[in-house]
Coordinates of C-alpha atoms and ligand atoms in Angstrom, one line a residue:
Chain Y
M68 CA 0.0 0.0 0.0
N69 CA 1.2 3.4 -1.0
I70 CA 0.2 6.4 1.1
S71 CA 1.3 10.0 0.8
I72 CA 0.0 12.4 3.4
R73 CA 0.9 15.3 1.1
R74 CA -1.2 13.9 -1.7
I75 CA -4.2 13.0 0.5
Q76 CA -4.1 16.5 2.0
A77 CA -3.9 18.1 -1.4
I78 CA -7.0 16.3 -2.7
F79 CA -8.8 17.1 0.5
M80 CA -8.0 20.8 0.3
K81 CA -9.1 20.8 -3.3
D82 CA -12.4 19.1 -2.5
Y83 CA -12.9 21.5 0.4
K84 CA -12.5 24.6 -1.8
E85 CA -14.7 23.2 -4.5
F86 CA -17.4 22.1 -2.0
S87 CA -17.5 25.4 -0.2
R88 CA -18.2 27.2 -3.5
N89 CA -20.8 24.7 -4.6
Y90 CA -24.0 25.9 -2.9
A91 CA -26.2 23.6 -4.8
V92 CA -24.7 20.6 -3.0
S93 CA -23.4 22.1 0.2
F94 CA -26.7 23.3 1.3
V95 CA -27.9 19.7 2.1
V96 CA -25.8 19.8 5.3
L97 CA -28.6 22.0 6.7
I98 CA -31.3 19.3 6.3
P99 CA -30.2 17.1 9.2
I100 CA -29.6 20.1 11.4
F101 CA -33.1 21.4 10.7
L102 CA -34.5 18.0 11.5
A103 CA -32.6 17.7 14.7
I104 CA -33.9 21.1 15.8
V105 CA -37.4 20.0 15.1
Y106 CA -37.0 16.7 17.0
G107 CA -35.2 18.5 19.8
K108 CA -38.1 20.8 20.3
S109 CA -40.6 18.0 20.2
G110 CA -39.1 16.7 23.4
S111 CA -39.4 13.0 22.5
N112 CA -36.6 10.9 23.9
S113 CA -36.6 7.4 22.3
I114 CA -33.6 6.0 20.6
Q115 CA -35.7 5.8 17.4
T116 CA -36.2 9.6 17.3
Y117 CA -32.6 10.2 18.2
F118 CA -31.5 8.2 15.3
L119 CA -33.7 9.8 12.6
P120 CA -31.4 12.8 12.1
I121 CA -28.4 10.6 12.4
N122 CA -29.5 8.2 9.7
M123 CA -30.6 11.2 7.7
T124 CA -27.1 12.5 7.9
F125 CA -25.7 9.2 6.6
S126 CA -28.0 9.0 3.6
M127 CA -28.5 12.7 2.6
V128 CA -25.1 14.0 3.5
T129 CA -22.5 11.2 3.8
A130 CA -23.6 9.0 0.8
Y131 CA -25.1 11.8 -1.3
I132 CA -22.2 14.3 -1.1
Q133 CA -19.6 11.5 -1.5
A134 CA -21.4 10.3 -4.7
C135 CA -21.6 13.9 -6.0
L136 CA -17.9 14.5 -5.4
I137 CA -16.9 11.4 -7.3
A138 CA -19.5 11.9 -10.1
E139 CA -18.4 15.5 -10.6
E140 CA -14.8 14.4 -11.2
K141 CA -16.2 12.0 -13.9
E142 CA -18.4 14.6 -15.4
R143 CA -15.6 17.2 -15.6
N144 CA -13.1 14.6 -16.9
T145 CA -10.8 15.3 -14.0
L146 CA -10.9 11.8 -12.5
R147 CA -8.8 10.3 -15.2
S148 CA -6.1 12.9 -14.7
L149 CA -6.1 12.2 -11.0
M150 CA -5.7 8.5 -11.8
M151 CA -2.8 9.2 -14.2
S152 CA -1.0 11.3 -11.6
P153 CA 1.4 9.6 -9.1
A154 CA -1.4 9.5 -6.5
S155 CA -2.2 5.9 -5.6
I156 CA -5.7 4.4 -5.4
T157 CA -5.4 4.7 -1.6
D158 CA -4.3 8.3 -1.8
I159 CA -7.2 9.3 -4.1
L160 CA -9.9 7.3 -2.3
L161 CA -8.8 8.5 1.2
G162 CA -8.2 12.1 0.0
K163 CA -11.7 12.1 -1.5
S164 CA -13.3 10.8 1.6
V165 CA -11.7 13.0 4.3
L166 CA -14.0 16.0 3.6
V167 CA -17.2 14.0 3.8
F168 CA -15.9 12.2 6.9
V169 CA -15.3 15.5 8.7
I170 CA -18.6 17.0 7.6
T171 CA -20.4 13.8 8.8
A172 CA -18.6 13.9 12.2
V173 CA -19.5 17.5 12.8
L174 CA -23.1 17.0 11.7
L175 CA -23.5 13.9 13.9
A176 CA -22.1 15.8 17.0
V177 CA -24.3 18.8 16.3
S178 CA -27.5 16.8 15.7
M179 CA -27.0 14.6 18.8
F180 CA -26.5 17.7 20.8
L181 CA -29.6 19.3 19.4
V182 CA -31.9 16.3 20.0
G183 CA -30.4 16.0 23.5
Y184 CA -29.0 12.5 23.1
T185 CA -26.4 11.6 25.6
P186 CA -25.3 8.0 25.3
E187 CA -24.0 6.0 28.2
N188 CA -21.0 4.5 26.5
I189 CA -19.6 7.2 24.2
P190 CA -16.5 5.3 22.9
V191 CA -18.5 2.3 21.7
L192 CA -21.1 4.5 20.1
V193 CA -18.5 6.6 18.4
M194 CA -16.9 3.4 17.1
G195 CA -20.3 2.3 15.7
L196 CA -20.8 5.8 14.1
V197 CA -17.3 5.7 12.5
V198 CA -17.9 2.3 11.0
S199 CA -21.2 3.4 9.7
T200 CA -19.7 6.6 8.2
V201 CA -17.1 4.5 6.4
F202 CA -19.9 2.3 5.0
Y203 CA -21.9 5.2 3.7
I204 CA -18.8 6.9 2.2
A205 CA -18.0 3.7 0.4
M206 CA -21.6 3.5 -0.9
G207 CA -21.3 7.0 -2.1
I208 CA -18.1 6.2 -3.9
I209 CA -19.8 3.2 -5.6
C210 CA -22.7 5.3 -6.7
G211 CA -20.4 8.0 -8.0
L212 CA -18.3 5.6 -10.0
F213 CA -21.3 3.9 -11.5
T214 CA -22.8 7.1 -12.8
K215 CA -21.5 9.7 -15.3
S216 CA -22.7 13.0 -13.9
V217 CA -23.9 14.6 -10.7
M218 CA -27.4 14.5 -12.0
E219 CA -27.3 10.7 -12.5
A220 CA -25.6 10.2 -9.1
S221 CA -28.3 12.2 -7.4
L222 CA -30.8 9.7 -8.8
A223 CA -28.7 6.6 -8.2
I224 CA -28.3 7.5 -4.5
L225 CA -32.1 7.4 -3.9
P226 CA -32.4 3.6 -3.5
V227 CA -29.4 3.7 -1.1
M228 CA -31.1 6.4 0.9
I229 CA -34.4 4.5 1.1
I230 CA -33.0 1.0 1.7
F231 CA -30.2 1.9 4.1
S232 CA -31.6 4.9 6.0
F233 CA -35.3 4.4 6.2
A234 CA -35.4 0.6 6.4
P235 CA -34.9 0.7 10.2
L236 CA -38.3 2.2 10.4
A237 CA -39.7 -1.2 9.4
I238 CA -39.6 -1.9 13.2
V239 CA -43.1 -0.4 13.2
L240 CA -44.3 -3.6 11.5
G241 CA -43.3 -5.5 14.6
E242 CA -40.2 -7.5 15.4
T243 CA -41.6 -10.7 14.0
H244 CA -42.5 -9.3 10.6
I245 CA -40.5 -10.9 7.7
V246 CA -39.4 -7.5 6.4
Y247 CA -38.0 -6.5 9.7
K248 CA -36.3 -9.8 10.1
I249 CA -34.4 -9.0 6.9
V250 CA -33.7 -5.3 7.3
Q251 CA -32.6 -5.7 10.9
W252 CA -29.3 -6.9 9.5
L253 CA -28.7 -3.6 7.6
P254 CA -26.1 -1.3 9.0
G255 CA -28.7 1.3 9.9
S256 CA -30.7 -1.1 12.0
Q257 CA -27.6 -2.5 13.6
L258 CA -26.6 1.0 14.6
I259 CA -29.9 1.5 16.4
L260 CA -29.6 -1.9 17.9
L261 CA -26.1 -0.9 19.2
A262 CA -27.5 2.3 20.7
E263 CA -30.3 0.3 22.4
E264 CA -27.8 -2.2 23.8
I265 CA -25.7 0.6 25.1
N266 CA -28.7 2.2 26.7
K267 CA -29.5 -1.1 28.4
Q268 CA -25.9 -1.2 29.6
A269 CA -25.6 -4.6 28.0
S270 CA -22.5 -6.9 28.1
T271 CA -19.5 -6.1 25.9
M272 CA -20.3 -9.2 23.8
S273 CA -23.8 -8.0 22.8
L274 CA -22.2 -4.6 21.9
L275 CA -19.6 -6.3 19.7
T276 CA -22.1 -8.1 17.5
P277 CA -23.7 -5.1 15.8
I278 CA -20.2 -3.5 15.4
A279 CA -19.0 -6.7 13.7
V280 CA -22.0 -6.8 11.4
M281 CA -21.5 -3.1 10.4
S282 CA -17.8 -3.7 9.9
I283 CA -18.6 -6.6 7.5
W284 CA -20.8 -4.2 5.5
S285 CA -18.1 -1.6 5.4
V286 CA -15.4 -4.0 4.3
V287 CA -17.6 -5.4 1.5
A288 CA -18.5 -1.8 0.4
I289 CA -14.8 -0.7 0.4
F290 CA -13.8 -3.8 -1.5
I291 CA -16.4 -3.1 -4.2
S292 CA -15.5 0.6 -4.5
V293 CA -11.8 -0.3 -4.9
V294 CA -12.5 -2.8 -7.6
L295 CA -14.8 -0.4 -9.4
F296 CA -12.2 2.4 -9.1
K297 CA -9.5 0.2 -10.6
K298 CA -11.8 -0.6 -13.5
R299 CA -12.4 3.1 -14.1
T300 CA -8.6 3.7 -14.7
K301 CA -9.2 2.3 -18.1
D302 CA -11.7 2.9 -20.9
E303 CA -14.5 0.4 -21.1
Chain W
M24 CA 19.8 6.4 -29.6
S25 CA 17.3 4.4 -27.7
K26 CA 13.7 3.6 -28.4
I27 CA 11.3 5.3 -26.0
I28 CA 8.2 4.1 -27.8
D29 CA 8.1 0.8 -29.8
V30 CA 4.9 -0.2 -31.4
Q31 CA 4.7 -3.3 -33.7
N32 CA 1.7 -4.6 -35.5
L33 CA -0.6 -2.9 -33.1
Q34 CA -4.3 -3.6 -33.6
M35 CA -7.3 -2.2 -31.7
K36 CA -10.8 -3.4 -32.1
F37 CA -13.9 -1.8 -30.6
G38 CA -16.4 -4.6 -31.1
K39 CA -16.4 -5.1 -34.8
E40 CA -14.8 -1.8 -35.7
E41 CA -11.1 -1.8 -36.2
A42 CA -9.8 1.5 -35.0
L43 CA -6.1 0.5 -35.5
K44 CA -5.4 -2.1 -38.2
D45 CA -1.7 -2.8 -38.2
V46 CA 0.3 0.1 -36.8
S47 CA 4.1 -0.1 -36.4
F48 CA 6.5 2.8 -35.5
T49 CA 9.2 3.7 -33.0
V50 CA 10.0 7.0 -31.3
E51 CA 13.6 7.6 -30.4
K52 CA 14.7 9.4 -27.2
G53 CA 14.8 13.2 -27.7
E54 CA 12.5 13.3 -30.7
I55 CA 9.5 15.3 -31.4
F56 CA 7.3 12.8 -33.1
G57 CA 4.2 14.0 -35.0
F58 CA 1.2 11.6 -35.4
L59 CA -0.9 13.1 -38.1
G60 CA -4.3 12.0 -39.3
P61 CA -7.8 13.1 -39.9
S62 CA -10.6 12.8 -37.3
G63 CA -11.3 9.2 -36.5
S64 CA -8.0 7.9 -37.8
G65 CA -7.0 6.4 -34.4
K66 CA -4.7 9.1 -32.9
T67 CA -6.3 9.3 -29.5
T68 CA -6.8 5.5 -29.4
T69 CA -3.0 5.1 -29.9
I70 CA -2.2 7.5 -27.1
K71 CA -4.6 5.8 -24.8
I72 CA -3.0 2.4 -25.5
L73 CA 0.5 3.8 -24.9
T74 CA -0.6 5.4 -21.6
A75 CA -2.4 2.3 -20.2
Q76 CA -5.8 3.8 -20.6
L77 CA -6.9 1.2 -23.1
T78 CA -5.9 -2.4 -23.7
H79 CA -5.0 -3.2 -27.3
S80 CA -6.4 -6.2 -29.1
S81 CA -3.1 -7.6 -30.5
G82 CA 0.5 -6.6 -31.3
K83 CA 3.2 -5.0 -29.2
A84 CA 3.2 -1.6 -27.6
S85 CA 6.1 -0.7 -25.3
V86 CA 7.1 2.5 -23.7
F87 CA 10.4 2.9 -21.8
Q88 CA 11.1 -0.7 -22.9
Q89 CA 8.2 -1.9 -20.7
N90 CA 4.8 -3.1 -21.6
A91 CA 2.6 0.0 -22.2
A92 CA 0.0 -1.5 -19.8
D93 CA 2.6 -0.8 -17.0
M94 CA 2.5 2.9 -17.6
N95 CA -0.1 3.2 -14.8
Q96 CA 2.6 2.3 -12.2
M97 CA 3.9 4.9 -9.9
E98 CA 7.5 5.2 -11.2
N99 CA 6.2 5.4 -14.8
K100 CA 3.5 8.0 -14.0
Q101 CA 6.2 10.3 -12.7
K102 CA 8.0 10.0 -16.1
I103 CA 5.1 10.8 -18.4
G104 CA 2.8 13.7 -19.0
I105 CA -0.5 13.3 -20.8
L106 CA -2.8 15.8 -22.4
T107 CA -5.9 14.3 -24.0
D108 CA -9.6 15.1 -24.2
N109 CA -9.9 13.3 -20.9
S110 CA -7.8 16.1 -19.2
G111 CA -10.2 18.3 -17.3
L112 CA -9.9 21.1 -14.8
Y113 CA -11.8 22.1 -11.7
G114 CA -14.1 24.9 -12.7
R115 CA -14.7 26.4 -9.4
L116 CA -11.0 26.7 -8.6
S117 CA -8.6 29.3 -9.9
I118 CA -5.8 28.4 -12.3
E119 CA -3.4 28.5 -9.5
E120 CA -5.5 26.3 -7.2
N121 CA -5.8 23.8 -10.1
L122 CA -2.0 23.7 -10.6
L123 CA -1.3 23.6 -6.8
L124 CA -3.2 20.3 -6.6
Y125 CA -0.9 18.7 -9.2
C126 CA 2.2 20.4 -7.7
N127 CA 1.4 18.4 -4.5
L128 CA 0.4 15.2 -6.3
Y129 CA 3.8 15.2 -8.0
E130 CA 5.5 16.4 -4.8
L131 CA 7.1 19.4 -6.5
P132 CA 8.2 22.7 -5.1
K133 CA 5.9 25.6 -5.6
S134 CA 8.4 27.1 -8.1
A135 CA 7.4 24.4 -10.5
M136 CA 4.0 26.0 -10.7
D137 CA 5.4 29.4 -11.5
E138 CA 7.6 27.9 -14.3
A139 CA 4.6 26.1 -15.7
L140 CA 2.5 29.3 -15.7
Q141 CA 5.3 31.1 -17.5
F142 CA 5.5 28.3 -20.0
V143 CA 1.9 28.9 -21.1
N144 CA 2.1 32.7 -20.6
L145 CA -0.6 32.9 -17.9
Q146 CA 1.4 34.4 -15.0
N147 CA -0.9 37.4 -14.7
E148 CA -4.1 35.3 -14.9
R149 CA -3.3 32.9 -12.2
K150 CA -6.1 34.0 -9.9
K151 CA -8.8 33.7 -12.5
K152 CA -11.5 31.1 -12.0
V153 CA -11.3 28.3 -14.5
N154 CA -15.0 28.5 -15.2
N155 CA -14.5 32.0 -16.6
L156 CA -11.7 31.1 -19.0
S157 CA -11.8 31.0 -22.7
K158 CA -11.3 27.7 -24.5
G159 CA -7.7 28.5 -25.4
M160 CA -6.8 29.6 -21.9
T161 CA -8.3 26.4 -20.5
Q162 CA -6.2 24.4 -22.9
R163 CA -3.1 26.3 -21.8
V164 CA -3.8 25.6 -18.2
I165 CA -4.1 21.9 -18.9
L166 CA -0.8 22.1 -20.8
A167 CA 0.8 23.8 -17.9
R168 CA -0.4 21.0 -15.6
T169 CA 0.9 18.4 -18.0
I170 CA 4.4 19.7 -18.2
M171 CA 4.8 20.9 -14.6
H172 CA 6.7 17.8 -13.5
K173 CA 9.0 18.0 -16.5
P174 CA 8.2 14.5 -17.8
K175 CA 10.7 12.5 -19.8
L176 CA 7.9 11.6 -22.3
L177 CA 5.1 13.9 -23.2
F178 CA 1.9 12.8 -24.9
L179 CA 0.0 15.8 -26.4
D180 CA -3.3 15.1 -28.2
E181 CA -3.9 18.2 -30.3
P182 CA -2.4 20.6 -27.9
T183 CA -2.9 23.8 -29.9
S184 CA -6.4 23.1 -31.4
A185 CA -8.0 25.9 -29.6
L186 CA -5.2 28.4 -29.6
D187 CA -4.7 31.7 -31.5
P188 CA -1.5 32.1 -33.5
V189 CA 0.3 34.2 -30.9
N190 CA -0.2 31.7 -28.2
T191 CA 0.5 28.8 -30.5
K192 CA 3.9 30.3 -31.3
H193 CA 4.6 30.8 -27.6
I194 CA 3.7 27.1 -26.9
Y195 CA 5.9 25.9 -29.8
K196 CA 8.8 27.8 -28.3
G197 CA 8.2 26.3 -25.0
L198 CA 7.9 22.8 -26.4
R199 CA 11.1 23.1 -28.2
K200 CA 12.8 24.3 -25.1
L201 CA 11.4 21.3 -23.1
N202 CA 12.6 19.1 -25.9
E203 CA 16.1 20.6 -25.8
L204 CA 16.1 19.8 -22.1
G205 CA 15.5 16.2 -22.9
T206 CA 11.8 15.6 -23.1
T207 CA 10.6 13.3 -25.9
I208 CA 7.4 14.5 -27.3
F209 CA 4.6 12.4 -29.0
L210 CA 2.2 14.8 -30.5
T211 CA -1.0 14.3 -32.5
T212 CA -2.4 16.9 -34.7
H213 CA -4.3 17.5 -37.9
D214 CA -2.5 20.8 -38.4
M215 CA 0.2 20.1 -41.1
S216 CA 2.1 23.3 -40.6
E217 CA 2.3 22.6 -36.9
A218 CA 3.9 19.2 -37.7
E219 CA 6.2 20.9 -40.2
T220 CA 7.5 23.5 -37.8
L221 CA 7.8 21.3 -34.7
C222 CA 8.4 17.7 -35.6
D223 CA 11.6 15.8 -36.2
R224 CA 9.6 12.9 -37.7
V225 CA 6.0 12.5 -38.7
A226 CA 3.8 9.5 -39.3
F227 CA 0.6 9.7 -41.5
L228 CA -2.2 7.8 -40.0
H229 CA -5.2 7.1 -42.1
K230 CA -8.1 4.8 -41.2
G231 CA -6.0 3.0 -38.6
E232 CA -3.0 2.4 -40.8
I233 CA 0.3 4.2 -41.1
R234 CA 0.7 5.3 -44.7
E235 CA 4.1 7.0 -44.5
I236 CA 6.7 7.9 -41.9
G237 CA 9.8 10.0 -42.0
D238 CA 11.4 13.4 -41.4
P239 CA 9.4 16.2 -43.0
A240 CA 12.2 17.5 -45.2
M241 CA 13.0 14.0 -46.5
L242 CA 9.3 13.3 -47.2
K243 CA 9.0 16.6 -49.1
K244 CA 12.0 15.6 -51.2
K245 CA 10.7 12.1 -51.7
Y246 CA 7.3 13.3 -53.0
S247 CA 8.6 16.3 -54.9
D248 CA 8.4 16.2 -58.7
H249 CA 11.7 18.2 -58.7
S250 CA 10.2 21.1 -60.7
F251 CA 10.5 24.9 -60.2
T252 CA 8.2 27.7 -60.9
V253 CA 9.7 30.7 -62.5
E254 CA 7.8 34.0 -62.4
L255 CA 8.8 36.5 -64.9
T256 CA 8.7 40.3 -64.6
D257 CA 5.6 40.4 -66.8
G258 CA 3.8 38.1 -64.4
E259 CA 3.9 35.0 -66.5
K260 CA 4.6 31.7 -64.7
H261 CA 6.5 28.8 -66.1
V262 CA 7.1 25.4 -64.6
L263 CA 10.7 24.1 -65.3
L264 CA 12.3 20.7 -64.9
N265 CA 15.9 19.8 -64.5
G266 CA 17.4 19.3 -68.0
Q267 CA 19.2 20.8 -70.9
E268 CA 16.1 22.4 -72.5
D269 CA 14.7 24.2 -69.5
A270 CA 18.1 25.2 -68.4
Q271 CA 18.5 27.1 -71.7
R272 CA 15.1 28.8 -71.2
L273 CA 16.0 29.9 -67.7
F274 CA 19.4 31.1 -68.9
N275 CA 17.8 33.2 -71.6
W276 CA 15.3 34.8 -69.1
M277 CA 18.0 35.5 -66.6
S278 CA 20.4 37.0 -69.2
T279 CA 17.6 39.4 -70.3
Q280 CA 16.8 40.2 -66.7
Q281 CA 13.2 38.9 -66.9
V282 CA 13.2 36.7 -63.8
E283 CA 11.1 38.0 -60.9
R284 CA 11.4 34.9 -58.7
I285 CA 12.1 31.2 -58.6
N286 CA 10.3 28.8 -56.3
T287 CA 10.8 25.1 -55.8
N288 CA 7.6 23.1 -56.1
E289 CA 8.0 21.1 -53.0
P290 CA 4.8 19.6 -51.7
S291 CA 3.6 20.5 -48.3
L292 CA 2.9 17.8 -45.8
G293 CA -0.7 18.3 -46.5
D294 CA -0.2 17.8 -50.2
I295 CA 1.7 14.5 -49.5
F296 CA -1.1 13.4 -47.3
V297 CA -3.7 14.0 -50.0
Q298 CA -1.4 12.2 -52.5
L299 CA -1.2 9.2 -50.3
T300 CA -4.7 8.8 -49.1
G301 CA -6.8 10.6 -51.7
S302 CA -8.5 12.4 -48.8
D303 CA -8.0 15.7 -47.2
L304 CA -7.4 16.4 -43.6
Ligands
ATP469 N1 -14.3 3.7 -26.6 C1 -14.6 3.5 -27.9 N2 -15.6 2.7 -28.3 C2 -15.9 2.4 -29.6 N3 -15.2 3.0 -30.6 C3 -14.3 3.9 -30.3 C4 -13.9 4.2 -29.0 N4 -12.9 5.1 -29.0 C5 -12.6 5.3 -30.3 N5 -13.4 4.6 -31.1 C6 -13.4 4.7 -32.6 O1 -12.1 4.5 -33.0 C7 -11.8 5.3 -34.1 C8 -10.6 6.1 -33.8 O2 -10.9 7.1 -32.8 P1 -9.9 8.1 -32.2 O3 -10.5 8.8 -31.1 O4 -8.6 7.4 -31.9 O5 -9.6 9.1 -33.5 P2 -8.7 10.4 -33.5 O6 -7.7 10.2 -34.6 O7 -8.2 10.7 -32.2 O8 -9.8 11.5 -34.0 P3 -9.9 13.0 -33.7 O9 -8.9 13.8 -34.5 O10 -11.3 13.4 -34.0 O11 -9.6 13.2 -32.2 C9 -13.1 6.1 -34.4 O12 -13.8 5.5 -35.5 C10 -13.9 6.0 -33.1 O13 -15.3 6.0 -33.4
MG470 MG1 -8.5 12.4 -30.9

């Protein structure tokens, strides 16, 4: 593996400058904040409500912005030049993920504060959130690499949003419902499960299971994004 | 001299369509090599194969004595510079910010950026946002980015197609200087005069085949009919050939001071291309 901090930093700085001047995309960071304010005012205090703005952040900000960042490089014909530069795949993928990672972290912290969520075991929850963030970033990269333009990426990300972010809501169907039995294994559901276990002050073992499941999702998503990225270094 | 690029019996198929049929040529170290051909003849395809952006169907393509497919490896990427229609810029960033990214990707000092800006004559425009640039200026910024790391081998796919004559001249001067400093240049163009002023050797590509290859002066000699045109003071023009008879005519005109000017009827590269392929560029 070939990693250069200078290159990663350069790509990050470039993305930051571009992103801060792209109002069309950057305004979406306000949506989860807005939601968090509304939920915070409503005064409800179930894990489910706490996690609505959190999952919203993952789908509408993390995955969506990441997909746009990659798709725009393709649309503008800048991705191939990046690939032909001495930056390695790791440099480019890391460099292009740092911005969204930072934005996600800030938004999660702000929305948790706004809804008044104070988890018992912060380190474990943070671990879960980090693993989730990595998963949604990888999903965004995959979407961005599959599409040719920002417009297409915005459409392609919709199923990701629906499946991965809103699926946990299937719990309203009841824990025995077949749909819930399936979607409970999705990373979004596992994150809520983790939060509930933390709340119950469960054993370390029962905290590890959801983290392990989420990690498997992340690793698979990273693997797919790297394979896809390698394919894009060539025509066809 | 050593071969920097060696292509033998290269073939490229896109489905049923043969973009390159049987292409063979070499480029020596230190050369400016012109790859000439009309639209769709396979110029960009060749560059993409040589820079590992496309996998060819059959034949041999090597660069720096390695398989062209290895040009995507780190050591090789440092040695080559590529300008094609796939080379884009970041529109919301300034010229300088665009170059700064690549300055860091190639781990160069900031002075490399200033040199590159000077190369394309854009020192005073460096703060301008790329979205607001003209087509020619955009092309110059891409060129600056391509040469910033002083590559050993430079691939330029129609580098001056959007430039005005003044900037074209400036770029030519820069390219020659780079070449003198040791950069080998592989350049595609459909501008025959560009090839004539710049290239040490040219290849004519037509429908995926090389029809002729050689140094421009030699080619002009080879395809010349060795005639001269004599223009007399009264405006009349006569075409003369080497030989006793025409020598006498010329002698007579000259002794009576009737000759206004004498031109050799050398064909231009464009003429040769038409002669070879029957089609214009
Ligand atoms: N990815 C591709 N898929 C299918 N056909 C292709 C592809 N790339 C190129 N071709 C075909 O290969 C032929 C050669 O194209 P190429 O782009 O190499 O031409 P060119 O000489 O660069 O032309 P121009 O001067 O217009 O840039 C064309 O007929 C083109 O349609
Ligand atoms: Mg072309």
